[in-house]
Amino acid sequence: GVDSLNRMVTNLLNYTRPVQLNIRPADLVQVVEDSLGFFEIDAGNRLEQIELQRAYEREELVCRIDPEQIQQMVLNLLHNAVQAMPSGGELRVGLTEADAGDDERTELSGTCMVLTVTDTGVGMTEEVKSKLFMPFFTTKEDGNGLGLATAKKFVDALGGDVAVESEPDQGSAFTIYFPK
């Protein structure tokens, strides 16, 4: 109970603080791989029924980001994906460099790093998707509704964008765009 309350207070404080970025050139592939390593340790036996797939365009994708904030966001997306697959499924993490102007899911233009986290979980209704990034909105019994709101706030501070595609019983795909 104390751990749960501590996490909620920490998340609330993180959400209400102004975003302070420590932007520097970093390899996005390595940052995501570090996140996956932490995730695999933290998730433990929950991963027994999950097939984790990696799809990276290249071995190295360098851009100007805040690696610690990216790690936190990726961990949040991974944990949400696993929770959306209580009976197991596939979890796919992808990284690519693309021209955002060619992608109708975002209003960004120019070269972007694109991170995707896709699951084969329970999916979401349009109503849930419309509230997804609102603070304190959650569909989980033990959730506090700050994880995705904080992630969106961080992506916005980087000048990026987030797109979500999901259908009930069809899984979800989160696509995050970071200007290069």
PDB file of C-alpha atoms in Angstrom:
ATOM      1  CA  GLY A   1       0.000   0.000   0.000  1.00  0.00           C
ATOM      2  CA  VAL A   2       2.795   2.391   0.896  1.00  0.00           C
ATOM      3  CA  ASP A   3       4.646   1.598  -2.357  1.00  0.00           C
ATOM      4  CA  SER A   4       1.463   2.229  -4.366  1.00  0.00           C
ATOM      5  CA  LEU A   5       0.840   5.551  -2.615  1.00  0.00           C
ATOM      6  CA  ASN A   6       4.488   6.550  -3.086  1.00  0.00           C
ATOM      7  CA  ARG A   7       4.275   5.823  -6.837  1.00  0.00           C
ATOM      8  CA  MET A   8       1.076   7.851  -7.131  1.00  0.00           C
ATOM      9  CA  VAL A   9       2.526  10.861  -5.307  1.00  0.00           C
ATOM     10  CA  THR A  10       5.750  10.647  -7.348  1.00  0.00           C
ATOM     11  CA  ASN A  11       3.765  10.478 -10.599  1.00  0.00           C
ATOM     12  CA  LEU A  12       1.595  13.407  -9.534  1.00  0.00           C
ATOM     13  CA  LEU A  13       4.633  15.508  -8.672  1.00  0.00           C
ATOM     14  CA  ASN A  14       6.308  14.583 -11.963  1.00  0.00           C
ATOM     15  CA  TYR A  15       3.200  15.542 -13.906  1.00  0.00           C
ATOM     16  CA  THR A  16       2.698  18.912 -12.205  1.00  0.00           C
ATOM     17  CA  ARG A  17       6.316  20.044 -12.494  1.00  0.00           C
ATOM     18  CA  PRO A  18       7.405  21.994 -15.555  1.00  0.00           C
ATOM     19  CA  VAL A  19       9.195  19.734 -18.009  1.00  0.00           C
ATOM     20  CA  GLN A  20      12.939  20.090 -17.594  1.00  0.00           C
ATOM     21  CA  LEU A  21      14.688  18.365 -20.433  1.00  0.00           C
ATOM     22  CA  ASN A  22      18.303  17.270 -20.540  1.00  0.00           C
ATOM     23  CA  ILE A  23      18.539  17.101 -24.316  1.00  0.00           C
ATOM     24  CA  ARG A  24      21.695  15.717 -25.879  1.00  0.00           C
ATOM     25  CA  PRO A  25      22.665  13.541 -28.829  1.00  0.00           C
ATOM     26  CA  ALA A  26      21.923   9.918 -28.022  1.00  0.00           C
ATOM     27  CA  ASP A  27      21.388   6.634 -29.818  1.00  0.00           C
ATOM     28  CA  LEU A  28      17.651   6.004 -29.626  1.00  0.00           C
ATOM     29  CA  VAL A  29      18.191   2.282 -30.293  1.00  0.00           C
ATOM     30  CA  GLN A  30      20.434   1.983 -27.223  1.00  0.00           C
ATOM     31  CA  VAL A  31      18.002   3.991 -25.083  1.00  0.00           C
ATOM     32  CA  VAL A  32      15.120   1.706 -26.088  1.00  0.00           C
ATOM     33  CA  GLU A  33      17.261  -1.416 -25.578  1.00  0.00           C
ATOM     34  CA  ASP A  34      18.165  -0.211 -22.068  1.00  0.00           C
ATOM     35  CA  SER A  35      14.449   0.309 -21.384  1.00  0.00           C
ATOM     36  CA  LEU A  36      13.676  -3.196 -22.635  1.00  0.00           C
ATOM     37  CA  GLY A  37      16.357  -4.605 -20.342  1.00  0.00           C
ATOM     38  CA  PHE A  38      14.841  -2.858 -17.304  1.00  0.00           C
ATOM     39  CA  PHE A  39      11.378  -3.933 -18.420  1.00  0.00           C
ATOM     40  CA  GLU A  40      12.320  -7.603 -18.773  1.00  0.00           C
ATOM     41  CA  ILE A  41      13.750  -7.611 -15.241  1.00  0.00           C
ATOM     42  CA  ASP A  42      10.765  -5.749 -13.777  1.00  0.00           C
ATOM     43  CA  ALA A  43       8.062  -7.717 -15.619  1.00  0.00           C
ATOM     44  CA  GLY A  44       9.499 -11.080 -14.566  1.00  0.00           C
ATOM     45  CA  ASN A  45       7.100 -13.973 -15.044  1.00  0.00           C
ATOM     46  CA  ARG A  46       4.458 -11.754 -16.686  1.00  0.00           C
ATOM     47  CA  LEU A  47       6.569 -12.099 -19.844  1.00  0.00           C
ATOM     48  CA  GLU A  48       6.236 -15.880 -20.007  1.00  0.00           C
ATOM     49  CA  GLN A  49       3.180 -15.597 -22.278  1.00  0.00           C
ATOM     50  CA  ILE A  50       4.402 -12.542 -24.190  1.00  0.00           C
ATOM     51  CA  GLU A  51       6.400 -12.739 -27.400  1.00  0.00           C
ATOM     52  CA  LEU A  52       8.632  -9.657 -27.424  1.00  0.00           C
ATOM     53  CA  GLN A  53       9.726  -8.571 -30.904  1.00  0.00           C
ATOM     54  CA  ARG A  54      12.185  -5.861 -31.913  1.00  0.00           C
ATOM     55  CA  ALA A  55      12.121  -4.167 -35.312  1.00  0.00           C
ATOM     56  CA  TYR A  56      14.832  -1.549 -35.738  1.00  0.00           C
ATOM     57  CA  GLU A  57      15.560   0.025 -39.105  1.00  0.00           C
ATOM     58  CA  ARG A  58      19.238   0.372 -38.230  1.00  0.00           C
ATOM     59  CA  GLU A  59      21.568  -0.579 -35.411  1.00  0.00           C
ATOM     60  CA  GLU A  60      22.005   3.087 -34.505  1.00  0.00           C
ATOM     61  CA  LEU A  61      19.591   6.022 -34.740  1.00  0.00           C
ATOM     62  CA  VAL A  62      21.145   9.137 -33.233  1.00  0.00           C
ATOM     63  CA  CYS A  63      19.017  12.165 -32.420  1.00  0.00           C
ATOM     64  CA  ARG A  64      18.742  14.903 -29.808  1.00  0.00           C
ATOM     65  CA  ILE A  65      16.614  13.578 -26.951  1.00  0.00           C
ATOM     66  CA  ASP A  66      16.440  13.304 -23.185  1.00  0.00           C
ATOM     67  CA  PRO A  67      17.395   9.628 -22.738  1.00  0.00           C
ATOM     68  CA  GLU A  68      16.068   9.296 -19.180  1.00  0.00           C
ATOM     69  CA  GLN A  69      12.659  10.707 -20.113  1.00  0.00           C
ATOM     70  CA  ILE A  70      12.500   8.454 -23.183  1.00  0.00           C
ATOM     71  CA  GLN A  71      13.313   5.417 -21.008  1.00  0.00           C
ATOM     72  CA  GLN A  72      10.532   6.290 -18.571  1.00  0.00           C
ATOM     73  CA  MET A  73       8.040   6.753 -21.404  1.00  0.00           C
ATOM     74  CA  VAL A  74       9.017   3.469 -23.092  1.00  0.00           C
ATOM     75  CA  LEU A  75       8.752   1.584 -19.791  1.00  0.00           C
ATOM     76  CA  ASN A  76       5.289   3.034 -19.251  1.00  0.00           C
ATOM     77  CA  LEU A  77       4.139   2.003 -22.736  1.00  0.00           C
ATOM     78  CA  LEU A  78       5.562  -1.511 -22.303  1.00  0.00           C
ATOM     79  CA  HIS A  79       3.887  -2.050 -18.931  1.00  0.00           C
ATOM     80  CA  ASN A  80       0.571  -0.772 -20.324  1.00  0.00           C
ATOM     81  CA  ALA A  81       0.881  -3.168 -23.265  1.00  0.00           C
ATOM     82  CA  VAL A  82       1.512  -6.184 -21.021  1.00  0.00           C
ATOM     83  CA  GLN A  83      -1.443  -5.225 -18.822  1.00  0.00           C
ATOM     84  CA  ALA A  84      -3.613  -5.099 -21.960  1.00  0.00           C
ATOM     85  CA  MET A  85      -2.664  -8.729 -22.709  1.00  0.00           C
ATOM     86  CA  PRO A  86      -3.708 -10.691 -19.595  1.00  0.00           C
ATOM     87  CA  SER A  87      -3.739 -13.955 -21.582  1.00  0.00           C
ATOM     88  CA  GLY A  88      -0.480 -13.219 -23.396  1.00  0.00           C
ATOM     89  CA  GLY A  89       0.205 -12.099 -26.934  1.00  0.00           C
ATOM     90  CA  GLU A  90       2.746 -10.260 -29.035  1.00  0.00           C
ATOM     91  CA  LEU A  91       4.508  -7.054 -28.053  1.00  0.00           C
ATOM     92  CA  ARG A  92       6.464  -5.320 -30.812  1.00  0.00           C
ATOM     93  CA  VAL A  93       8.837  -2.368 -30.437  1.00  0.00           C
ATOM     94  CA  GLY A  94       9.957  -0.640 -33.610  1.00  0.00           C
ATOM     95  CA  LEU A  95      12.294   2.234 -34.457  1.00  0.00           C
ATOM     96  CA  THR A  96      12.747   3.949 -37.774  1.00  0.00           C
ATOM     97  CA  GLU A  97      13.744   7.269 -39.294  1.00  0.00           C
ATOM     98  CA  ALA A  98      11.094   8.712 -41.599  1.00  0.00           C
ATOM     99  CA  ASP A  99       9.743  11.862 -43.207  1.00  0.00           C
ATOM    100  CA  ALA A 100       6.800  12.802 -41.009  1.00  0.00           C
ATOM    101  CA  GLY A 101       5.273  14.786 -43.874  1.00  0.00           C
ATOM    102  CA  ASP A 102       4.484  11.460 -45.547  1.00  0.00           C
ATOM    103  CA  ASP A 103       2.541  10.208 -42.494  1.00  0.00           C
ATOM    104  CA  GLU A 104      -1.087  11.270 -42.181  1.00  0.00           C
ATOM    105  CA  ARG A 105      -1.162  10.377 -38.456  1.00  0.00           C
ATOM    106  CA  THR A 106       0.896  13.453 -37.536  1.00  0.00           C
ATOM    107  CA  GLU A 107       1.007  17.120 -38.424  1.00  0.00           C
ATOM    108  CA  LEU A 108       4.795  17.193 -38.034  1.00  0.00           C
ATOM    109  CA  SER A 109       6.993  17.567 -41.077  1.00  0.00           C
ATOM    110  CA  GLY A 110      10.612  16.847 -41.743  1.00  0.00           C
ATOM    111  CA  THR A 111      12.793  13.966 -40.635  1.00  0.00           C
ATOM    112  CA  CYS A 112      11.653  12.268 -37.430  1.00  0.00           C
ATOM    113  CA  MET A 113      12.613   9.280 -35.369  1.00  0.00           C
ATOM    114  CA  VAL A 114       9.551   7.085 -35.058  1.00  0.00           C
ATOM    115  CA  LEU A 115       9.061   4.754 -32.098  1.00  0.00           C
ATOM    116  CA  THR A 116       6.200   2.255 -32.203  1.00  0.00           C
ATOM    117  CA  VAL A 117       4.915   0.045 -29.409  1.00  0.00           C
ATOM    118  CA  THR A 118       2.280  -2.404 -30.629  1.00  0.00           C
ATOM    119  CA  ASP A 119       0.398  -5.078 -28.712  1.00  0.00           C
ATOM    120  CA  THR A 120      -2.202  -7.728 -29.498  1.00  0.00           C
ATOM    121  CA  GLY A 121      -4.187  -6.952 -26.362  1.00  0.00           C
ATOM    122  CA  VAL A 122      -7.755  -5.982 -25.584  1.00  0.00           C
ATOM    123  CA  GLY A 123      -7.651  -2.730 -27.559  1.00  0.00           C
ATOM    124  CA  MET A 124      -9.653   0.405 -26.844  1.00  0.00           C
ATOM    125  CA  THR A 125     -12.937   1.988 -27.796  1.00  0.00           C
ATOM    126  CA  GLU A 126     -13.077   5.448 -29.395  1.00  0.00           C
ATOM    127  CA  GLU A 127     -14.299   6.846 -26.072  1.00  0.00           C
ATOM    128  CA  VAL A 128     -11.286   5.491 -24.196  1.00  0.00           C
ATOM    129  CA  LYS A 129      -8.897   6.716 -26.923  1.00  0.00           C
ATOM    130  CA  SER A 130     -10.373  10.232 -26.697  1.00  0.00           C
ATOM    131  CA  LYS A 131      -9.559  10.396 -22.956  1.00  0.00           C
ATOM    132  CA  LEU A 132      -6.265   8.534 -23.072  1.00  0.00           C
ATOM    133  CA  PHE A 133      -3.955  11.463 -22.320  1.00  0.00           C
ATOM    134  CA  MET A 134      -6.189  13.192 -19.766  1.00  0.00           C
ATOM    135  CA  PRO A 135      -4.668  13.331 -16.274  1.00  0.00           C
ATOM    136  CA  PHE A 136      -6.259  10.861 -13.849  1.00  0.00           C
ATOM    137  CA  PHE A 137      -8.133   8.948 -16.554  1.00  0.00           C
ATOM    138  CA  THR A 138      -7.482   5.241 -16.182  1.00  0.00           C
ATOM    139  CA  THR A 139      -9.117   1.953 -17.082  1.00  0.00           C
ATOM    140  CA  LYS A 140      -7.025   0.010 -14.564  1.00  0.00           C
ATOM    141  CA  GLU A 141      -8.051  -0.835 -11.026  1.00  0.00           C
ATOM    142  CA  ASP A 142      -4.654   0.079  -9.621  1.00  0.00           C
ATOM    143  CA  GLY A 143      -3.811   2.845 -12.117  1.00  0.00           C
ATOM    144  CA  ASN A 144      -3.554   6.530 -11.341  1.00  0.00           C
ATOM    145  CA  GLY A 145      -4.038   7.921 -14.846  1.00  0.00           C
ATOM    146  CA  LEU A 146      -0.799   9.888 -14.952  1.00  0.00           C
ATOM    147  CA  GLY A 147       1.517   7.650 -16.992  1.00  0.00           C
ATOM    148  CA  LEU A 148       0.266   8.487 -20.481  1.00  0.00           C
ATOM    149  CA  ALA A 149      -0.555  12.093 -19.539  1.00  0.00           C
ATOM    150  CA  THR A 150       3.058  12.558 -18.399  1.00  0.00           C
ATOM    151  CA  ALA A 151       4.401  10.820 -21.520  1.00  0.00           C
ATOM    152  CA  LYS A 152       2.342  13.118 -23.772  1.00  0.00           C
ATOM    153  CA  LYS A 153       3.513  16.195 -21.872  1.00  0.00           C
ATOM    154  CA  PHE A 154       7.122  15.093 -22.370  1.00  0.00           C
ATOM    155  CA  VAL A 155       6.690  14.323 -26.093  1.00  0.00           C
ATOM    156  CA  ASP A 156       5.047  17.723 -26.594  1.00  0.00           C
ATOM    157  CA  ALA A 157       7.978  19.428 -24.827  1.00  0.00           C
ATOM    158  CA  LEU A 158      10.345  17.735 -27.303  1.00  0.00           C
ATOM    159  CA  GLY A 159       8.295  19.085 -30.202  1.00  0.00           C
ATOM    160  CA  GLY A 160       7.095  15.576 -31.016  1.00  0.00           C
ATOM    161  CA  ASP A 161       3.739  13.950 -31.547  1.00  0.00           C
ATOM    162  CA  VAL A 162       1.859  10.809 -30.500  1.00  0.00           C
ATOM    163  CA  ALA A 163      -0.610   8.801 -32.578  1.00  0.00           C
ATOM    164  CA  VAL A 164      -2.736   5.958 -31.219  1.00  0.00           C
ATOM    165  CA  GLU A 165      -4.479   3.307 -33.261  1.00  0.00           C
ATOM    166  CA  SER A 166      -6.675   0.766 -31.523  1.00  0.00           C
ATOM    167  CA  GLU A 167      -9.842  -1.244 -31.910  1.00  0.00           C
ATOM    168  CA  PRO A 168     -11.562  -3.368 -29.258  1.00  0.00           C
ATOM    169  CA  ASP A 169     -10.142  -6.915 -29.284  1.00  0.00           C
ATOM    170  CA  GLN A 170      -7.614  -5.902 -31.974  1.00  0.00           C
ATOM    171  CA  GLY A 171      -4.749  -4.540 -29.875  1.00  0.00           C
ATOM    172  CA  SER A 172      -3.187  -1.087 -29.827  1.00  0.00           C
ATOM    173  CA  ALA A 173      -0.350   0.740 -31.533  1.00  0.00           C
ATOM    174  CA  PHE A 174       1.313   3.818 -30.054  1.00  0.00           C
ATOM    175  CA  THR A 175       3.476   5.775 -32.499  1.00  0.00           C
ATOM    176  CA  ILE A 176       5.739   8.485 -31.113  1.00  0.00           C
ATOM    177  CA  TYR A 177       7.473  10.987 -33.391  1.00  0.00           C
ATOM    178  CA  PHE A 178      10.636  12.817 -32.316  1.00  0.00           C
ATOM    179  CA  PRO A 179      12.076  15.550 -34.536  1.00  0.00           C
ATOM    180  CA  LYS A 180      15.609  14.535 -35.475  1.00  0.00           C
TER     181      LYS A 180
END
